[in-house]
Short mmCIF file of C-alpha atoms in Angstrom, two decimals:
data_model
loop_
_atom_site.label_atom_id
_atom_site.label_comp_id
_atom_site.label_asym_id
_atom_site.label_seq_id
_atom_site.Cartn_x
_atom_site.Cartn_y
_atom_site.Cartn_z
CA MET A 1 167.31 0.04 123.73
CA THR A 2 168.04 3.35 121.99
CA LEU A 3 168.73 7.02 123.07
CA GLN A 4 167.85 9.34 120.22
CA PRO A 5 168.29 13.21 120.31
CA LEU A 6 165.36 15.29 119.34
CA THR A 7 165.31 18.64 117.81
CA ALA A 8 162.32 20.88 119.09
CA VAL A 9 161.18 22.87 116.14
CA ASN A 10 160.30 26.31 117.39
CA CYS A 11 158.49 25.12 120.54
CA ALA A 12 161.29 24.24 123.10
CA GLY A 13 160.32 27.40 125.17
CA LEU A 14 156.89 25.83 125.91
CA LEU A 15 158.08 22.70 127.71
CA GLN A 16 159.03 23.26 131.39
CA PRO A 17 159.25 21.13 134.55
CA GLY A 18 155.70 20.36 135.77
CA CYS A 19 154.15 19.90 132.27
CA SER A 20 152.10 16.97 131.46
CA LEU A 21 151.61 14.66 128.41
CA LEU A 22 148.15 13.12 127.77
CA GLN A 23 146.81 10.92 125.13
CA LEU A 24 143.33 10.84 123.57
CA ASP A 25 142.20 9.10 120.51
CA GLY A 26 145.79 7.98 119.66
CA GLU A 27 147.21 11.60 119.93
CA VAL A 28 149.80 12.66 122.44
CA LEU A 29 148.86 16.18 124.05
CA LEU A 30 151.11 18.47 125.90
CA PHE A 31 149.34 20.38 128.71
CA GLY A 32 150.87 22.86 131.27
CA GLN A 33 152.85 25.12 128.84
CA LYS A 34 155.30 27.70 130.38
CA GLY A 35 153.40 30.90 131.06
CA TRP A 36 149.84 31.90 130.14
CA PRO A 37 148.38 30.87 126.79
CA LYS A 38 149.02 33.07 123.87
CA ARG A 39 146.78 33.91 120.96
CA SER A 40 148.12 31.26 118.66
CA CYS A 41 146.97 28.62 121.11
CA PRO A 42 144.47 30.05 123.63
CA THR A 43 143.70 26.69 125.18
CA GLY A 44 147.26 25.92 126.17
CA VAL A 45 146.99 22.37 124.80
CA PHE A 46 149.20 21.25 122.10
CA GLY A 47 149.45 18.09 120.03
CA VAL A 48 152.91 16.59 120.00
CA ARG A 49 154.49 14.62 117.12
CA PHE A 50 157.92 12.96 116.93
CA LYS A 51 159.08 12.29 113.32
CA HIS A 52 162.40 12.05 111.81
CA GLY A 53 164.24 13.15 114.95
CA GLU A 54 162.08 16.32 115.37
CA MET A 55 159.46 17.29 117.84
CA LYS A 56 156.68 19.47 116.59
CA LEU A 57 153.64 21.00 118.25
CA ARG A 58 150.17 21.89 116.86
CA ALA A 59 147.57 23.93 118.67
CA ILE A 60 144.44 22.21 119.99
CA SER A 61 141.06 23.78 120.22
CA PHE A 62 138.26 23.30 122.81
CA SER A 63 134.52 22.92 122.01
CA ASN A 64 132.39 26.02 122.39
CA ASP A 65 130.60 24.57 125.68
CA SER A 66 134.00 23.79 127.32
CA CYS A 67 135.10 25.67 130.70
CA TYR A 68 138.43 27.55 131.05
CA MET A 69 141.32 25.46 132.36
CA PRO A 70 144.56 27.20 133.17
CA PRO A 71 147.98 25.89 132.51
CA LEU A 72 148.77 23.83 135.54
CA ARG A 73 152.20 22.50 136.58
CA CYS A 74 152.52 19.26 138.64
CA PRO A 75 148.80 18.31 138.70
CA ALA A 76 147.51 14.84 139.40
CA VAL A 77 146.51 13.19 136.22
CA CYS A 78 144.59 10.01 135.90
CA ARG A 79 143.70 8.31 132.68
CA LEU A 80 140.12 6.78 132.40
CA ASP A 81 139.75 3.99 129.95
CA PRO A 82 136.45 3.50 127.95
CA TYR A 83 133.84 1.76 130.23
CA ASP A 84 129.90 1.65 130.04
CA GLY A 85 129.80 3.34 126.76
CA LEU A 86 131.92 6.35 127.99
CA PRO A 87 134.74 7.64 125.89
CA GLU A 88 138.43 7.58 127.11
CA SER A 89 139.07 10.66 129.14
CA TYR A 90 141.49 12.18 131.80
CA LEU A 91 140.79 13.56 135.24
CA ILE A 92 143.16 16.51 136.28
CA HIS A 93 143.18 17.81 139.73
CA GLY A 94 145.21 20.43 141.66
CA GLY A 95 148.48 21.89 140.26
CA ARG A 96 150.12 25.25 140.24
CA THR A 97 149.34 28.07 137.87
CA PRO A 98 151.81 30.51 136.22
CA ASN A 99 151.14 32.93 139.22
CA ASN A 100 152.10 30.14 141.65
CA GLU A 101 148.72 29.65 142.94
CA ILE A 102 147.76 26.27 143.79
CA SER A 103 144.42 24.97 142.47
CA SER A 104 141.85 22.68 143.95
CA SER A 105 139.72 22.13 140.90
CA LEU A 106 138.90 18.79 139.35
CA TYR A 107 138.56 18.93 135.36
CA LEU A 108 137.44 16.05 133.02
CA LEU A 109 139.09 16.30 129.62
CA THR A 110 137.55 14.23 126.82
CA MET A 111 137.53 14.16 123.01
CA ASP A 112 134.79 16.29 121.46
CA SER A 113 135.14 15.60 117.79
CA ARG A 114 137.68 15.30 114.80
CA GLY A 115 137.45 17.44 111.77
CA CYS A 116 137.78 16.07 108.27
CA ASN A 117 141.49 16.88 108.28
CA ARG A 118 141.83 14.94 111.53
CA LYS A 119 142.16 18.05 113.79
CA LEU A 120 141.40 17.19 117.23
CA THR A 121 138.75 19.14 119.42
CA LEU A 122 138.62 18.66 123.07
CA CYS A 123 135.86 19.13 125.73
CA CYS A 124 136.74 20.33 129.25
CA LYS A 125 134.38 20.21 132.11
CA GLU A 126 134.83 21.01 135.66
CA LYS A 127 133.64 18.35 138.15
CA GLU A 128 132.25 19.24 141.47
CA LEU A 129 133.24 17.34 144.57
CA VAL A 130 131.18 17.37 147.82
CA ALA A 131 131.71 16.21 151.35
CA GLU A 132 135.28 15.87 152.45
CA VAL A 133 137.04 17.70 149.65
CA PRO A 134 140.87 17.53 149.26
CA GLY A 135 142.35 21.04 149.63
CA PRO A 136 144.58 22.82 146.89
CA ARG A 137 147.74 20.75 146.25
CA TYR A 138 150.37 19.69 143.76
CA GLY A 139 152.83 16.83 143.54
CA HIS A 140 150.20 14.34 144.35
CA THR A 141 148.82 11.25 142.44
CA MET A 142 145.31 9.98 141.37
CA SER A 143 144.70 6.31 140.56
CA MET A 144 141.55 4.51 139.48
CA VAL A 145 140.50 1.23 141.27
CA GLN A 146 137.76 -1.31 140.60
CA SER A 147 136.27 -3.40 143.19
CA ARG A 148 132.99 -5.44 143.12
CA GLY A 149 131.91 -4.01 139.88
CA LYS A 150 132.54 -0.41 140.85
CA THR A 151 134.97 2.15 139.96
CA ALA A 152 136.49 4.90 142.27
CA CYS A 153 139.34 7.27 142.12
CA VAL A 154 142.12 7.33 144.90
CA LEU A 155 143.89 10.60 145.58
CA PHE A 156 147.14 10.79 147.89
CA GLY A 157 149.95 12.96 148.89
CA GLY A 158 151.05 16.21 147.54
CA ARG A 159 152.18 19.77 148.92
CA SER A 160 150.43 22.93 149.58
CA TYR A 161 150.87 26.27 151.14
CA MET A 162 151.16 26.68 154.95
CA PRO A 163 147.63 27.17 156.60
CA SER A 164 146.36 30.81 156.45
CA GLY A 165 146.72 31.08 160.16
CA GLU A 166 150.39 30.11 160.19
CA ARG A 167 151.80 32.14 157.19
CA THR A 168 153.86 35.11 157.85
CA THR A 169 155.51 37.53 155.49
CA GLU A 170 158.71 35.55 155.66
CA SER A 171 157.01 32.23 154.99
CA TRP A 172 154.25 33.29 152.74
CA ASN A 173 155.34 31.34 149.84
CA SER A 174 156.63 28.26 151.92
CA VAL A 175 154.96 24.93 151.20
CA VAL A 176 154.52 21.96 153.52
CA ASP A 177 153.57 18.26 153.06
CA CYS A 178 149.76 17.70 152.92
CA PRO A 179 148.37 15.43 155.76
CA PRO A 180 148.84 11.71 154.80
CA GLN A 181 145.10 11.21 154.12
CA VAL A 182 143.82 9.02 151.37
CA PHE A 183 140.73 10.59 149.45
CA LEU A 184 138.32 8.27 147.61
CA PHE A 185 135.59 9.69 145.37
CA ASP A 186 133.18 8.41 142.56
CA LEU A 187 132.82 9.98 139.55
CA GLU A 188 129.02 9.85 139.09
CA PHE A 189 128.00 11.86 142.08
CA GLY A 190 131.29 13.41 143.12
CA CYS A 191 131.07 12.32 146.64
CA CYS A 192 134.34 12.33 148.38
CA SER A 193 135.65 10.84 151.76
CA ALA A 194 138.80 11.18 153.62
CA HIS A 195 140.45 8.35 155.40
CA THR A 196 143.43 8.20 157.71
CA LEU A 197 145.65 5.07 157.96
CA PRO A 198 148.19 4.38 160.68
CA GLU A 199 150.65 3.03 158.16
CA LEU A 200 150.93 6.23 156.32
CA SER A 201 152.09 8.52 159.05
CA ASP A 202 154.28 11.07 157.01
CA GLY A 203 153.27 13.25 154.03
CA GLN A 204 154.94 12.59 150.77
CA SER A 205 155.07 13.99 147.47
CA PHE A 206 156.36 13.32 143.92
CA HIS A 207 156.02 9.58 144.47
CA LEU A 208 154.85 6.86 141.88
CA ALA A 209 151.62 5.49 141.96
CA LEU A 210 150.77 2.07 140.12
CA ALA A 211 147.25 0.66 140.23
CA ARG A 212 145.88 -2.80 139.43
CA GLU A 213 142.45 -3.69 139.93
CA ASP A 214 141.54 -2.90 143.68
CA CYS A 215 145.21 -2.20 144.84
CA VAL A 216 147.33 0.94 144.57
CA TYR A 217 151.13 0.63 145.02
CA PHE A 218 152.95 4.08 146.40
CA ILE A 219 156.55 4.01 145.55
CA GLY A 220 159.26 6.38 146.91
CA GLY A 221 158.51 10.00 147.22
CA HIS A 222 159.99 12.97 148.98
CA SER A 223 159.06 14.30 152.56
CA LEU A 224 159.58 17.78 153.35
CA ALA A 225 159.44 17.16 157.18
CA SER A 226 162.51 15.00 157.14
CA ASP A 227 163.98 16.36 153.79
CA SER A 228 164.59 12.57 152.84
CA ARG A 229 163.69 10.07 150.26
CA PRO A 230 163.16 6.91 152.28
CA PRO A 231 162.86 3.66 150.46
CA ARG A 232 159.20 3.34 151.06
CA LEU A 233 156.42 1.07 149.34
CA PHE A 234 153.01 0.79 150.57
CA ARG A 235 150.14 -1.41 149.05
CA LEU A 236 146.70 0.20 149.51
CA HIS A 237 143.88 -2.15 149.21
CA VAL A 238 140.34 -0.79 148.39
CA GLU A 239 137.06 -2.59 148.85
CA LEU A 240 133.99 -0.71 147.61
CA LEU A 241 131.42 -2.13 149.86
CA GLN A 242 127.72 -1.23 149.71
CA GLY A 243 127.60 1.95 151.84
CA SER A 244 131.05 2.78 153.25
CA PRO A 245 134.24 1.76 151.45
CA LEU A 246 136.92 -0.27 153.22
CA LEU A 247 140.48 0.75 153.04
CA SER A 248 143.55 -1.03 154.35
CA CYS A 249 147.27 -0.46 154.01
CA GLU A 250 150.38 -2.70 154.13
CA THR A 251 154.02 -1.66 154.32
CA LEU A 252 156.25 -3.65 152.02
CA ASP A 253 160.08 -3.99 152.40
CA ASN A 254 161.37 -3.81 148.83
CA GLY A 255 160.83 -0.11 148.34
CA LEU A 256 162.90 2.17 146.38
CA SER A 257 164.52 5.48 147.53
CA ILE A 258 163.37 7.64 144.43
CA SER A 259 161.45 10.87 143.74
CA SER A 260 160.49 12.47 140.45
CA ALA A 261 160.70 9.25 138.61
CA ILE A 262 159.41 8.58 135.13
CA PHE A 263 157.72 5.28 134.09
CA THR A 264 156.30 3.95 130.95
CA ARG A 265 154.25 0.81 130.28
CA THR A 266 155.64 -1.81 128.03
CA GLY A 267 152.82 -4.07 127.31
CA PRO A 268 149.10 -4.87 127.46
CA THR A 269 149.76 -6.34 131.11
CA HIS A 270 150.78 -4.38 133.99
CA ARG A 271 154.60 -4.20 133.21
CA TYR A 272 156.38 -1.03 133.55
CA ILE A 273 159.88 0.59 133.40
CA ILE A 274 160.94 3.20 135.80
CA LEU A 275 163.73 5.60 134.65
CA GLY A 276 165.10 8.77 136.05
CA GLY A 277 164.35 10.60 139.26
CA TYR A 278 166.62 11.42 142.23
CA GLN A 279 167.77 9.26 145.01
CA SER A 280 169.23 12.20 147.20
CA ASP A 281 169.41 15.97 146.94
CA SER A 282 172.65 15.89 145.01
CA GLN A 283 172.51 12.80 143.00
CA LYS A 284 170.25 11.76 139.98
CA ARG A 285 169.15 8.13 139.73
CA MET A 286 170.64 6.81 136.58
CA GLU A 287 169.36 3.18 136.90
CA CYS A 288 166.18 1.64 135.18
CA THR A 289 164.09 -0.74 136.85
CA ALA A 290 161.33 -3.08 135.36
CA VAL A 291 158.05 -3.31 137.54
CA ILE A 292 155.63 -6.22 137.22
CA LEU A 293 152.24 -6.08 139.02
CA ASP A 294 150.30 -9.54 139.28
CA GLU A 295 148.15 -11.41 141.63
CA LYS A 296 151.04 -11.87 143.98
CA GLY A 297 152.14 -8.51 144.37
CA ILE A 298 154.76 -6.08 142.86
CA HIS A 299 158.19 -7.21 141.71
CA PHE A 300 161.46 -5.28 140.75
CA ASP A 301 163.95 -6.26 138.31
CA PRO A 302 167.04 -4.28 137.12
CA VAL A 303 167.14 -3.34 133.39
CA GLU A 304 170.04 -2.22 131.05
CA THR A 305 170.43 1.58 131.04
CA PRO A 306 170.94 3.51 127.89
CA LYS A 307 174.27 5.02 127.06
CA TRP A 308 173.90 8.45 128.54
CA THR A 309 175.34 11.37 126.82
CA PRO A 310 177.71 13.88 128.67
CA ASP A 311 174.98 16.56 128.82
CA ILE A 312 172.67 14.00 130.75
CA ILE A 313 175.49 12.85 133.10
CA HIS A 314 176.46 16.29 134.12
CA SER A 315 173.12 18.00 134.34
CA ARG A 316 171.88 18.34 137.81
CA THR A 317 168.19 18.33 136.97
CA TRP A 318 166.12 16.53 134.36
CA PHE A 319 162.49 15.81 133.73
CA GLY A 320 160.31 13.97 131.20
CA GLY A 321 157.65 11.27 130.76
CA SER A 322 156.35 8.54 128.59
CA SER A 323 156.23 9.33 124.93
CA GLY A 324 154.26 6.11 124.13
CA GLU A 325 154.37 2.32 125.02
CA GLY A 326 158.08 1.53 125.85
CA GLY A 327 159.20 5.29 125.01
CA ILE A 328 160.27 8.00 127.43
CA LEU A 329 160.86 11.54 126.50
CA LEU A 330 163.73 13.17 128.59
CA ALA A 331 164.77 16.99 128.85
CA VAL A 332 167.94 18.29 130.47
CA PRO A 333 168.71 22.00 130.80
CA THR A 334 171.28 23.65 128.80
CA GLU A 335 173.16 24.72 132.02
CA GLY A 336 176.08 27.19 131.50
CA ARG A 337 175.54 27.60 127.86
CA PRO A 338 173.89 31.14 127.14
CA SER A 339 174.66 30.80 123.50
CA GLN A 340 172.13 28.07 123.18
CA GLN A 341 168.67 29.34 122.15
CA ASP A 342 166.62 26.51 123.47
CA MET A 343 166.24 26.06 127.24
CA HIS A 344 166.56 22.23 127.10
CA TYR A 345 168.00 19.25 125.23
CA PHE A 346 165.54 16.54 124.38
CA TYR A 347 166.05 12.83 123.94
CA GLN A 348 163.77 9.94 123.21
CA VAL A 349 164.48 6.61 125.03
CA ASN A 350 163.03 3.60 123.35
CA PHE A 351 162.73 0.27 125.51
CA GLN A 352 161.08 -1.60 122.59
CA THR A 353 163.07 -4.20 120.76
CA GLU A 354 163.14 -4.17 116.83
CA GLY A 355 160.99 -7.19 116.74
CA GLU A 356 158.31 -5.78 118.96
CA THR A 357 155.37 -4.09 117.55
CA ARG A 358 153.54 -1.24 118.94
CA GLU A 359 149.99 -1.58 119.58
CA GLU A 360 147.41 1.15 119.79
CA ASP A 361 146.08 0.26 123.15
CA GLY A 362 146.30 3.05 125.66
CA THR A 363 149.10 3.03 128.44
CA LEU A 364 148.79 4.60 131.84
CA ALA A 365 151.83 6.46 132.96
CA CYS A 366 152.73 9.06 135.55
CA SER A 367 155.99 10.62 136.10
CA GLN A 368 157.48 13.42 138.12
CA GLU A 369 160.00 16.31 137.43
CA SER A 370 162.26 18.62 139.28
CA THR A 371 161.28 22.24 140.21
CA ASP A 372 162.89 25.35 138.71
CA TYR A 373 166.48 25.23 139.48
CA ASP A 374 167.30 28.91 139.19
CA ASP A 375 166.17 29.79 142.84
CA SER A 376 166.25 26.47 144.69
CA THR A 377 169.00 24.15 146.00
CA PRO A 378 170.26 21.35 143.70
CA LEU A 379 167.64 18.69 143.27
CA GLU A 380 165.55 20.14 146.10
CA ASP A 381 162.25 18.58 145.14
CA SER A 382 160.37 17.37 142.02
CA GLU A 383 157.28 18.06 140.10
CA GLU A 384 155.01 15.55 138.53
CA LEU A 385 154.35 14.67 135.01
CA TYR A 386 151.78 12.10 133.82
CA PHE A 387 151.87 10.66 130.27
CA GLY A 388 149.89 8.50 128.05
CA ARG A 389 150.23 6.09 125.19
CA GLU A 390 151.86 6.27 121.83
CA PRO A 391 150.36 8.37 118.95
CA HIS A 392 149.61 7.23 115.43
CA GLU A 393 152.10 8.00 112.83
CA LEU A 394 149.65 9.24 110.30
CA ASP A 395 151.85 9.56 107.39
CA GLY A 396 149.05 9.11 104.77
CA SER A 397 146.69 11.52 106.50
CA SER A 398 146.53 15.34 106.75
CA ASP A 399 149.34 16.15 109.05
CA GLY A 400 148.60 19.71 109.55
CA GLU A 401 152.21 20.79 108.89
CA GLY A 402 151.05 24.24 107.95
CA ASP A 403 149.33 24.39 111.43
CA ALA A 404 152.60 23.53 113.32
CA TYR A 405 153.15 25.93 116.27
CA ASN A 406 155.90 28.38 115.85
CA GLU A 407 157.14 30.57 118.68
CA GLU A 408 158.19 33.16 116.18
CA ASP A 409 154.64 33.63 114.98
CA GLU A 410 153.50 34.99 118.47
CA GLU A 411 152.32 38.52 118.44
CA ASP A 412 153.02 41.15 121.01
CA GLU A 413 149.52 40.85 122.65
CA SER A 414 150.35 43.59 125.23
CA GLN A 415 149.91 46.07 122.34
CA THR A 416 147.41 44.53 119.89
CA GLY A 417 144.02 42.72 119.97
CA TYR A 418 142.43 41.82 123.28
CA TRP A 419 145.52 42.74 125.59
CA ILE A 420 145.79 46.59 124.66
CA LYS A 421 145.92 49.11 127.47
CA CYS A 422 142.44 50.26 127.02
CA CYS A 423 142.32 53.25 129.30
CA LEU A 424 144.50 55.23 131.84
CA GLY A 425 143.57 53.00 134.71
CA CYS A 426 143.77 49.77 132.73
CA GLN A 427 145.08 47.05 135.21
CA LEU A 428 144.92 43.93 132.72
CA ASP A 429 148.15 41.85 132.60
CA PRO A 430 148.19 39.20 129.75
CA ASN A 431 150.45 37.11 132.04
CA THR A 432 148.20 36.98 134.99
CA TRP A 433 144.73 37.39 133.50
CA GLU A 434 142.07 34.98 134.59
CA PRO A 435 138.40 34.96 133.45
CA TYR A 436 136.11 37.30 135.39
CA TYR A 437 132.74 36.97 133.56
CA SER A 438 131.03 33.58 132.93
CA THR A 439 131.09 34.47 129.21
CA GLU A 440 134.88 34.51 129.07
CA LEU A 441 136.90 31.62 128.04
CA HIS A 442 140.28 32.42 126.47
CA ARG A 443 140.25 36.23 126.24
CA PRO A 444 138.83 39.14 128.32
CA ALA A 445 135.56 40.72 127.41
CA MET A 446 135.45 44.17 125.72
CA ILE A 447 133.06 46.74 124.70
CA PHE A 448 133.09 49.54 122.30
CA CYS A 449 133.11 53.21 123.52
CA SER A 450 131.49 55.62 120.92
CA ARG A 451 133.52 58.79 122.03
CA GLY A 452 136.67 59.95 120.35
CA GLU A 453 137.54 59.84 116.82
CA GLY A 454 136.09 56.69 115.49
CA GLY A 455 135.47 55.22 119.06
CA HIS A 456 137.68 52.65 120.83
CA TRP A 457 137.50 49.46 122.60
CA VAL A 458 137.79 48.96 126.37
CA HIS A 459 137.86 46.00 128.75
CA ALA A 460 134.62 45.52 130.49
CA GLN A 461 136.19 44.58 133.73
CA CYS A 462 138.22 47.84 133.77
CA MET A 463 135.11 49.67 133.27
CA GLU A 464 133.68 47.99 136.41
CA LEU A 465 130.70 46.65 134.52
CA SER A 466 128.36 44.14 136.25
CA GLU A 467 127.80 41.03 134.24
CA THR A 468 124.09 41.82 133.85
CA LEU A 469 124.93 45.26 132.49
CA LEU A 470 127.44 43.94 130.06
CA LEU A 471 124.95 41.43 128.71
CA LYS A 472 122.30 44.18 128.47
CA LEU A 473 124.60 46.44 126.49
CA SER A 474 125.88 43.71 124.27
CA GLN A 475 122.22 42.60 123.26
CA GLY A 476 120.55 46.02 122.98
CA SER A 477 121.19 48.98 120.47
CA LYS A 478 122.83 51.23 122.72
CA LYS A 479 125.91 53.63 122.79
CA TYR A 480 128.48 53.07 125.42
CA PHE A 481 130.67 55.91 126.80
CA CYS A 482 133.80 54.64 128.87
CA LEU A 483 134.57 56.21 132.16
CA ASP A 484 137.51 58.14 130.88
CA HIS A 485 135.22 60.14 128.55
CA GLY A 486 133.14 61.43 131.69
CA GLY A 487 130.03 59.78 130.54
CA LEU A 488 127.73 57.63 132.45
CA PRO A 489 128.27 53.84 132.59
CA TYR A 490 125.92 53.54 129.62
CA GLN A 491 123.26 55.89 127.95
CA GLU A 492 120.50 55.44 125.46
CA MET A 493 121.39 55.99 121.77
CA THR A 494 120.35 59.21 120.52
CA PRO A 495 117.49 58.73 118.12
CA PRO A 496 118.04 59.38 114.42
CA ARG A 497 117.31 63.08 113.25
CA HIS A 498 114.41 63.35 110.90
CA ILE A 499 115.03 66.38 108.40
CA ILE A 500 111.92 67.82 107.16
CA PRO A 501 111.90 68.66 103.45
CA LEU A 502 111.55 72.52 102.77
CA LYS A 503 108.54 73.51 100.58
CA ARG A 504 108.54 76.84 98.59
CA ILE A 505 105.23 78.54 99.22
CA THR A 506 104.45 81.83 97.39
CA MET A 507 103.76 84.91 99.33
CA LYS A 508 100.10 86.34 99.41
CA ALA A 509 99.48 89.53 97.83
CA LYS A 510 98.38 91.20 101.10
CA ASP A 511 101.77 90.27 102.85
CA LYS A 512 103.72 92.04 100.02
CA LYS A 513 105.17 95.51 100.71
CA ARG A 514 103.91 98.35 98.37
CA PRO A 515 103.73 102.24 98.65
CA LEU A 516 100.81 103.65 100.84
CA THR A 517 97.85 104.99 98.71
CA ILE A 518 94.47 106.60 99.53
CA LYS A 519 91.32 105.83 97.66
CA MET A 520 89.18 108.77 96.94
CA SER A 521 86.56 109.93 94.31
CA PRO A 522 87.57 112.31 91.58
CA ALA A 523 85.43 115.12 93.06
CA LYS A 524 87.47 114.68 96.36
CA LYS A 525 90.73 114.78 94.27
CA SER A 526 89.72 117.97 92.58
CA PHE A 527 88.57 119.74 95.83
CA PHE A 528 91.89 118.79 97.56
CA ARG A 529 93.86 120.03 94.44
CA ARG A 530 91.96 123.42 94.59
CA LEU A 531 92.54 123.68 98.42
CA PHE A 532 96.29 123.27 98.27
CA ASP A 533 96.73 125.31 95.31
#
């Protein structure tokens, strides 16, 4: 067992309590960055690599047919192993956005392709649930169960805002435990059902969920109603019968008083190690516990703890998750040290012995973490992290070192590119922006105004353009005049001016000016001459 400090290379500011680590195609991914995505990584998903005591991030891109997925803190994340010819994937439900809004969406994240330089491209699709759909929440868990040749997903716990009818100005941002209902849904049709069990009488969140075949074990958790972490342990048994599923719950005696714990898988069988978390509002849980799931049930055994550093011992909060099979990533805040540039110290705990080899098989892990400690009581509650298996150390392949994420490379997007102040009434904020048109994914839609010196770009949403009109303008050859220039929302392009070439035409003799003359015969001339003489 080892405890190794890690140096975050220009990326420590992105990791925050509530982020998640996933693993697809042998690569560890960071999801749920701090704040809204920037231009250097518009998807908000990063590839994570640990090498020579350093932690580096690399931006991950999405396919063109992917939907937008905001960075979510404390979502429920469930790994789907390959089955029936389908690739490995992740389900992501709920979570909090950087605006502190709570999501109720369900996303499916899969690998789309790999480039010739092994760059990973992901595909994100939003799944629609029908019937008894779970509401917005965070701090809950999702687990996969298998019964009678069928597969289903179990969702339980979490927190959400108070019902709209009970929210007041003083309690607008107050959260409560979600009702202790178990939601069961299938992935093929998205049909969801809610089940109420008498054994689950109190809501709980930031607990652990371990699944084996048709059983799910709920360990620990924090309850807001009683503000406690009782030593709870429930075993949920699911039978996927033809027609209606049958659920039963059993309360076990050997539970743990713990919340926000981290666990990692230590082998191909259902063997795990639990580390970290909190056992009270003012006390971290410094012990490690081995968990074994078998046909007889669940078993707990104490495990030797690492030699903690003073920074870990004296910190009041910590968070982290599994960095691979038998490995855990820990982060503790740099409290009371304003001179430190990074927000956290990072450590990697390795429970593998030197003689054990690390397989490439995926590991399912979920963990939880603490909330922001600036404006909350010490160790008030925890936020969830879920993690995956260990990445390949591709020493011989293209590592993409030149593509490593660097916080110093970020531009001030409030002044350049898509995040400019396009007009006097522009309301676009890069920190709170969300897609408005169906064609938007990572950046706002813009349209060119032909007025002014050389024209300028404006946001379509600020110009109050409908999606139909925006598509019509983008497909046709029309000039657009923005609202600040007093024009109509759009007007037809002025036809090109045809210049008629000038032809030099000689003037006719009759049109020329000449002195007036009178035609007369010589006899008349002689008569008039004699008359006037």
